[in-house]
mmCIF file of C-alpha atoms and ligand atoms in Angstrom:
data_model
loop_
_atom_site.group_PDB
_atom_site.id
_atom_site.type_symbol
_atom_site.label_atom_id
_atom_site.label_comp_id
_atom_site.label_asym_id
_atom_site.label_seq_id
_atom_site.Cartn_x
_atom_site.Cartn_y
_atom_site.Cartn_z
ATOM 1 C CA UNK A 40 72.611 94.000 55.745
ATOM 2 C CA UNK A 41 75.290 96.630 55.376
ATOM 3 C CA UNK A 42 73.411 98.801 57.822
ATOM 4 C CA UNK A 43 73.278 95.984 60.366
ATOM 5 C CA UNK A 44 77.035 95.478 60.172
ATOM 6 C CA UNK A 45 77.549 99.206 60.602
ATOM 7 C CA UNK A 46 75.337 99.148 63.658
ATOM 8 C CA UNK A 47 77.176 96.169 65.151
ATOM 9 C CA UNK A 48 80.535 97.821 64.564
ATOM 10 C CA UNK A 49 79.142 100.944 66.178
ATOM 11 C CA UNK A 50 78.051 99.057 69.268
ATOM 12 C CA UNK A 51 81.355 97.193 69.537
ATOM 13 C CA UNK A 52 83.246 100.444 69.190
ATOM 14 C CA UNK A 53 81.194 102.137 71.871
ATOM 15 C CA UNK A 54 81.935 99.174 74.153
ATOM 16 C CA UNK A 55 85.666 99.419 73.542
ATOM 17 C CA UNK A 56 85.621 103.186 74.027
ATOM 18 C CA UNK A 57 83.775 102.744 77.301
ATOM 19 C CA UNK A 58 86.179 100.147 78.659
ATOM 20 C CA UNK A 59 89.149 102.320 77.686
ATOM 21 C CA UNK A 60 87.530 105.254 79.468
ATOM 22 C CA UNK A 61 86.940 103.130 82.557
ATOM 23 C CA UNK A 62 90.493 101.794 82.687
ATOM 24 C CA UNK A 63 91.884 105.297 82.129
ATOM 25 C CA UNK A 64 89.906 106.646 85.053
ATOM 26 C CA UNK A 65 91.128 103.776 87.143
ATOM 27 C CA UNK A 66 94.749 104.332 86.115
ATOM 28 C CA UNK A 67 94.482 108.035 86.894
ATOM 29 C CA UNK A 68 93.084 107.310 90.299
ATOM 30 C CA UNK A 69 95.867 104.852 91.145
ATOM 31 C CA UNK A 70 98.479 107.295 89.880
ATOM 32 C CA UNK A 71 96.966 110.089 91.960
ATOM 33 C CA UNK A 72 97.031 107.970 95.090
ATOM 34 C CA UNK A 73 100.742 107.330 94.642
ATOM 35 C CA UNK A 74 101.428 110.944 93.662
ATOM 36 C CA UNK A 75 99.687 112.300 96.741
ATOM 37 C CA UNK A 76 101.753 109.953 98.843
ATOM 38 C CA UNK A 77 98.770 109.729 101.104
ATOM 39 C CA UNK A 78 99.583 106.416 102.688
ATOM 40 C CA UNK A 79 97.008 106.908 105.422
ATOM 41 C CA UNK A 80 94.219 106.982 102.834
ATOM 42 C CA UNK A 81 95.691 103.973 101.062
ATOM 43 C CA UNK A 82 95.961 102.089 104.341
ATOM 44 C CA UNK A 83 92.399 102.951 105.271
ATOM 45 C CA UNK A 84 91.198 101.861 101.863
ATOM 46 C CA UNK A 85 93.098 98.580 101.444
ATOM 47 C CA UNK A 86 94.323 97.435 104.832
ATOM 48 C CA UNK A 87 92.143 98.806 107.616
ATOM 49 C CA UNK A 88 89.393 96.218 107.126
ATOM 50 C CA UNK A 89 91.713 93.644 108.701
ATOM 51 C CA UNK A 90 94.410 95.680 110.433
ATOM 52 C CA UNK A 91 92.228 98.533 111.690
ATOM 53 C CA UNK A 92 92.823 102.186 110.865
ATOM 54 C CA UNK A 93 95.173 102.395 113.853
ATOM 55 C CA UNK A 94 97.018 99.203 112.858
ATOM 56 C CA UNK A 95 96.015 97.352 115.989
ATOM 57 C CA UNK A 96 93.858 94.776 114.233
ATOM 58 C CA UNK A 97 90.768 95.329 116.370
ATOM 59 C CA UNK A 98 88.321 94.578 113.565
ATOM 60 C CA UNK A 99 86.103 91.508 113.144
ATOM 61 C CA UNK A 100 88.223 90.042 110.286
ATOM 62 C CA UNK A 101 91.402 91.114 112.086
ATOM 63 C CA UNK A 102 90.397 89.236 115.227
ATOM 64 C CA UNK A 103 89.251 86.220 113.274
ATOM 65 C CA UNK A 104 92.524 86.061 111.331
ATOM 66 C CA UNK A 105 94.506 86.870 114.484
ATOM 67 C CA UNK A 106 96.494 89.643 112.837
ATOM 68 C CA UNK A 107 99.363 90.979 114.889
ATOM 69 C CA UNK A 108 99.227 94.505 116.193
ATOM 70 C CA UNK A 109 101.288 96.414 113.613
ATOM 71 C CA UNK A 110 102.474 98.680 116.461
ATOM 72 C CA UNK A 111 103.945 95.757 118.387
ATOM 73 C CA UNK A 112 107.656 95.093 118.707
ATOM 74 C CA UNK A 113 107.413 91.768 116.894
ATOM 75 C CA UNK A 114 106.175 93.591 113.792
ATOM 76 C CA UNK A 115 108.318 96.722 114.180
ATOM 77 C CA UNK A 116 111.541 94.721 114.628
ATOM 78 C CA UNK A 117 111.175 93.341 111.106
ATOM 79 C CA UNK A 118 113.112 95.146 108.365
ATOM 80 C CA UNK A 119 111.455 97.388 105.779
ATOM 81 C CA UNK A 120 112.233 94.746 103.174
ATOM 82 C CA UNK A 121 110.511 92.045 105.222
ATOM 83 C CA UNK A 122 107.389 94.129 105.747
ATOM 84 C CA UNK A 123 107.326 95.174 102.083
ATOM 85 C CA UNK A 124 107.629 91.508 101.061
ATOM 86 C CA UNK A 125 104.616 90.515 103.183
ATOM 87 C CA UNK A 126 102.563 93.348 101.661
ATOM 88 C CA UNK A 127 103.618 92.551 98.090
ATOM 89 C CA UNK A 128 103.603 88.753 98.240
ATOM 90 C CA UNK A 129 101.128 88.099 101.026
ATOM 91 C CA UNK A 130 101.571 85.542 103.798
ATOM 92 C CA UNK A 131 99.076 82.860 104.825
ATOM 93 C CA UNK A 132 95.785 84.754 105.161
ATOM 94 C CA UNK A 133 97.335 88.098 104.272
ATOM 95 C CA UNK A 134 96.460 88.768 100.616
ATOM 96 C CA UNK A 135 99.241 89.805 98.182
ATOM 97 C CA UNK A 136 99.087 93.375 96.895
ATOM 98 C CA UNK A 137 101.855 93.401 94.276
ATOM 99 C CA UNK A 138 99.291 93.480 91.457
ATOM 100 C CA UNK A 139 97.158 96.288 92.867
ATOM 101 C CA UNK A 140 99.846 98.512 94.394
ATOM 102 C CA UNK A 141 103.027 99.981 92.926
ATOM 103 C CA UNK A 142 106.381 99.405 94.649
ATOM 104 C CA UNK A 143 106.254 103.032 95.694
ATOM 105 C CA UNK A 144 102.881 102.579 97.334
ATOM 106 C CA UNK A 145 104.153 99.506 99.185
ATOM 107 C CA UNK A 146 107.107 101.499 100.569
ATOM 108 C CA UNK A 147 104.748 104.303 101.559
ATOM 109 C CA UNK A 148 102.685 101.764 103.460
ATOM 110 C CA UNK A 149 105.797 100.435 105.191
ATOM 111 C CA UNK A 150 106.613 104.013 106.217
ATOM 112 C CA UNK A 151 103.059 104.398 107.456
ATOM 113 C CA UNK A 152 103.419 101.228 109.568
ATOM 114 C CA UNK A 153 106.658 102.686 111.009
ATOM 115 C CA UNK A 154 104.676 105.754 112.070
ATOM 116 C CA UNK A 155 102.405 103.437 114.046
ATOM 117 C CA UNK A 156 105.423 102.215 115.950
ATOM 118 C CA UNK A 157 106.329 105.736 117.041
ATOM 119 C CA UNK A 158 102.988 106.711 118.474
HETATM 120 C C1 HEC B 390 92.092 90.015 104.532
HETATM 121 C C2 HEC B 390 92.722 90.655 105.658
HETATM 122 C C3 HEC B 390 93.975 91.477 105.441
HETATM 123 C C4 HEC B 390 94.110 92.605 104.665
HETATM 124 C C5 HEC B 390 93.072 93.295 103.796
HETATM 125 C C6 HEC B 390 95.483 93.045 104.841
HETATM 126 N N1 HEC B 390 96.145 92.200 105.696
HETATM 127 FE FE1 HEC B 390 98.039 92.405 106.356
HETATM 128 N N2 HEC B 390 97.922 90.640 107.324
HETATM 129 C C7 HEC B 390 96.780 89.857 107.422
HETATM 130 C C8 HEC B 390 97.103 88.655 108.163
HETATM 131 C C9 HEC B 390 96.130 87.535 108.472
HETATM 132 C C10 HEC B 390 98.475 88.742 108.507
HETATM 133 C C11 HEC B 390 99.318 87.717 109.275
HETATM 134 C C12 HEC B 390 100.018 86.805 108.303
HETATM 135 C C13 HEC B 390 100.801 85.746 109.034
HETATM 136 O O1 HEC B 390 101.919 86.053 109.465
HETATM 137 O O2 HEC B 390 100.273 84.659 109.195
HETATM 138 C C14 HEC B 390 98.948 90.007 107.966
HETATM 139 C C15 HEC B 390 100.255 90.453 108.117
HETATM 140 C C16 HEC B 390 100.694 91.691 107.704
HETATM 141 C C17 HEC B 390 102.022 92.208 107.938
HETATM 142 C C18 HEC B 390 103.162 91.480 108.653
HETATM 143 C C19 HEC B 390 103.053 91.746 110.109
HETATM 144 C C20 HEC B 390 103.286 90.501 110.893
HETATM 145 O O3 HEC B 390 102.294 89.898 111.319
HETATM 146 O O4 HEC B 390 104.448 90.159 111.108
HETATM 147 C C21 HEC B 390 102.072 93.450 107.395
HETATM 148 C C22 HEC B 390 103.261 94.409 107.398
HETATM 149 C C23 HEC B 390 100.775 93.709 106.802
HETATM 150 N N3 HEC B 390 99.972 92.631 107.016
HETATM 151 C C24 HEC B 390 100.444 94.864 106.158
HETATM 152 C C25 HEC B 390 99.265 95.021 105.428
HETATM 153 C C26 HEC B 390 99.017 96.142 104.554
HETATM 154 C C27 HEC B 390 99.961 97.311 104.351
HETATM 155 C C28 HEC B 390 97.792 95.925 103.994
HETATM 156 C C29 HEC B 390 97.082 96.779 102.942
HETATM 157 C C30 HEC B 390 97.804 97.027 101.719
HETATM 158 C C31 HEC B 390 97.264 94.685 104.545
HETATM 159 N N4 HEC B 390 98.194 94.173 105.396
HETATM 160 C C32 HEC B 390 96.022 94.165 104.244
HETATM 161 C C33 HEC B 390 95.542 90.166 106.906
HETATM 162 C C34 HEC B 390 95.253 91.231 106.061
#
Protein backbone atom coordinates (compact mmCIF):
# COMPACT_ATOMS: atom_id res chain seq x y z
CA UNK A 1 0.00 0.00 0.00
CA UNK A 2 2.73 2.41 1.00
CA UNK A 3 4.57 1.54 -2.18
CA UNK A 4 1.50 2.28 -4.28
CA UNK A 5 1.12 5.72 -2.72
CA UNK A 6 4.79 6.40 -3.35
CA UNK A 7 4.34 5.41 -6.96
CA UNK A 8 1.27 7.62 -7.37
CA UNK A 9 3.07 10.57 -5.83
CA UNK A 10 5.96 9.88 -8.16
CA UNK A 11 3.73 9.93 -11.21
CA UNK A 12 1.93 13.09 -10.09
CA UNK A 13 5.25 14.78 -9.46
CA UNK A 14 6.59 13.82 -12.86
CA UNK A 15 3.42 15.29 -14.39
CA UNK A 16 3.84 18.56 -12.54
CA UNK A 17 7.53 18.74 -13.42
CA UNK A 18 6.69 18.16 -17.06
CA UNK A 19 4.03 20.86 -17.19
CA UNK A 20 6.37 23.32 -15.48
CA UNK A 21 9.05 22.47 -18.03
CA UNK A 22 6.59 22.98 -20.88
CA UNK A 23 5.35 26.34 -19.60
CA UNK A 24 8.93 27.48 -18.98
CA UNK A 25 9.90 26.68 -22.54
CA UNK A 26 6.86 28.53 -23.73
CA UNK A 27 7.62 31.56 -21.57
CA UNK A 28 11.21 31.63 -22.79
CA UNK A 29 10.09 31.52 -26.37
CA UNK A 30 7.63 34.39 -25.90
CA UNK A 31 10.26 36.42 -24.08
CA UNK A 32 12.78 35.77 -26.85
CA UNK A 33 10.34 36.91 -29.50
CA UNK A 34 9.85 40.21 -27.71
CA UNK A 35 13.57 40.55 -26.95
CA UNK A 36 14.54 40.03 -30.58
CA UNK A 37 12.03 42.67 -31.55
CA UNK A 38 11.49 40.68 -34.67
CA UNK A 39 8.05 41.96 -35.50
CA UNK A 40 8.17 40.52 -39.00
CA UNK A 41 8.45 37.00 -37.58
CA UNK A 42 5.69 37.71 -35.09
CA UNK A 43 3.47 39.10 -37.83
CA UNK A 44 4.13 36.11 -40.04
CA UNK A 45 3.38 33.77 -37.18
CA UNK A 46 0.21 35.36 -35.76
CA UNK A 47 -1.25 37.68 -38.35
CA UNK A 48 -0.25 36.64 -41.86
CA UNK A 49 -2.84 33.87 -42.09
CA UNK A 50 -5.51 36.56 -42.45
CA UNK A 51 -3.59 39.72 -43.34
CA UNK A 52 -0.95 38.16 -45.59
CA UNK A 53 2.78 38.47 -45.01
CA UNK A 54 2.73 41.73 -46.98
CA UNK A 55 -0.28 43.06 -45.06
CA UNK A 56 -2.48 43.21 -48.12
CA UNK A 57 -4.92 40.54 -46.96
CA UNK A 58 -4.68 38.41 -50.10
CA UNK A 59 -5.19 35.12 -48.27
CA UNK A 60 -8.26 32.86 -48.32
CA UNK A 61 -9.35 33.81 -44.76
CA UNK A 62 -8.39 37.44 -45.43
CA UNK A 63 -10.62 37.58 -48.50
CA UNK A 64 -13.44 35.78 -46.75
CA UNK A 65 -13.30 38.16 -43.78
CA UNK A 66 -12.78 41.13 -46.10
CA UNK A 67 -9.79 42.45 -44.17
CA UNK A 68 -8.61 45.87 -45.22
CA UNK A 69 -5.25 46.25 -46.86
CA UNK A 70 -3.02 47.29 -43.95
CA UNK A 71 -1.04 49.43 -46.43
CA UNK A 72 -4.11 51.45 -47.38
CA UNK A 73 -4.70 55.03 -46.30
CA UNK A 74 -7.82 54.12 -44.33
CA UNK A 75 -5.71 51.89 -42.08
CA UNK A 76 -2.58 54.07 -42.03
CA UNK A 77 -4.53 57.22 -41.10
CA UNK A 78 -5.53 55.62 -37.80
CA UNK A 79 -3.39 56.48 -34.77
CA UNK A 80 -0.93 54.05 -33.19
CA UNK A 81 -3.26 53.82 -30.21
CA UNK A 82 -6.21 52.90 -32.42
CA UNK A 83 -4.28 50.19 -34.24
CA UNK A 84 -2.85 48.85 -30.97
CA UNK A 85 -6.37 48.73 -29.51
CA UNK A 86 -7.67 46.65 -32.44
CA UNK A 87 -4.75 44.22 -32.05
CA UNK A 88 -5.13 43.94 -28.28
CA UNK A 89 -8.92 43.93 -28.00
CA UNK A 90 -9.94 42.59 -31.39
CA UNK A 91 -12.76 43.95 -33.53
CA UNK A 92 -15.61 41.95 -35.07
CA UNK A 93 -13.85 39.01 -36.75
CA UNK A 94 -10.39 40.19 -35.75
CA UNK A 95 -9.36 38.09 -32.73
CA UNK A 96 -7.99 39.84 -29.60
CA UNK A 97 -4.31 39.29 -28.85
CA UNK A 98 -3.92 40.96 -25.45
CA UNK A 99 -3.61 37.56 -23.74
CA UNK A 100 -1.03 36.10 -26.11
CA UNK A 101 1.09 39.18 -26.83
CA UNK A 102 2.79 41.66 -24.50
CA UNK A 103 2.13 45.39 -24.86
CA UNK A 104 5.62 45.69 -26.27
CA UNK A 105 4.90 43.11 -28.94
CA UNK A 106 1.68 44.91 -29.87
CA UNK A 107 3.59 48.19 -30.34
CA UNK A 108 6.21 46.37 -32.39
CA UNK A 109 3.43 45.08 -34.61
CA UNK A 110 2.01 48.58 -34.98
CA UNK A 111 5.47 49.75 -36.03
CA UNK A 112 5.63 46.87 -38.48
CA UNK A 113 2.26 47.91 -39.97
CA UNK A 114 3.64 51.47 -40.33
CA UNK A 115 6.52 50.03 -42.35
CA UNK A 116 3.95 48.57 -44.73
CA UNK A 117 2.61 52.05 -45.30
CA UNK A 118 6.02 53.33 -46.39
CA UNK A 119 6.74 50.72 -49.00
C1 LIG B 1 -8.66 35.40 -38.04
C2 LIG B 1 -8.12 36.39 -38.94
C3 LIG B 1 -7.25 37.50 -38.39
C4 LIG B 1 -6.04 37.37 -37.74
C5 LIG B 1 -5.29 36.10 -37.38
C6 LIG B 1 -5.58 38.72 -37.47
N1 LIG B 1 -6.50 39.63 -37.94
FE1 LIG B 1 -6.31 41.64 -37.91
N2 LIG B 1 -8.17 41.85 -38.66
C7 LIG B 1 -8.99 40.81 -39.06
C8 LIG B 1 -10.26 41.35 -39.51
C9 LIG B 1 -11.43 40.54 -40.01
C10 LIG B 1 -10.17 42.76 -39.35
C11 LIG B 1 -11.25 43.81 -39.66
C12 LIG B 1 -12.03 44.11 -38.41
C13 LIG B 1 -13.14 45.08 -38.69
O1 LIG B 1 -12.85 46.29 -38.73
O2 LIG B 1 -14.25 44.63 -38.91
C14 LIG B 1 -8.84 43.03 -38.82
C15 LIG B 1 -8.38 44.31 -38.55
C16 LIG B 1 -7.09 44.59 -38.15
C17 LIG B 1 -6.57 45.92 -37.95
C18 LIG B 1 -7.34 47.23 -38.14
C19 LIG B 1 -7.23 47.65 -39.56
C20 LIG B 1 -8.55 48.12 -40.07
O3 LIG B 1 -9.22 47.34 -40.75
O4 LIG B 1 -8.88 49.28 -39.82
C21 LIG B 1 -5.28 45.79 -37.57
C22 LIG B 1 -4.29 46.91 -37.26
C23 LIG B 1 -4.99 44.37 -37.50
N3 LIG B 1 -6.11 43.68 -37.87
C24 LIG B 1 -3.78 43.85 -37.15
C25 LIG B 1 -3.58 42.49 -36.90
C26 LIG B 1 -2.38 41.96 -36.30
C27 LIG B 1 -1.17 42.79 -35.91
C28 LIG B 1 -2.57 40.62 -36.19
C29 LIG B 1 -1.63 39.59 -35.55
C30 LIG B 1 -1.23 39.84 -34.19
C31 LIG B 1 -3.87 40.30 -36.75
N4 LIG B 1 -4.45 41.47 -37.16
C32 LIG B 1 -4.39 39.03 -36.85
C33 LIG B 1 -8.67 39.47 -39.05
C34 LIG B 1 -7.52 38.91 -38.49
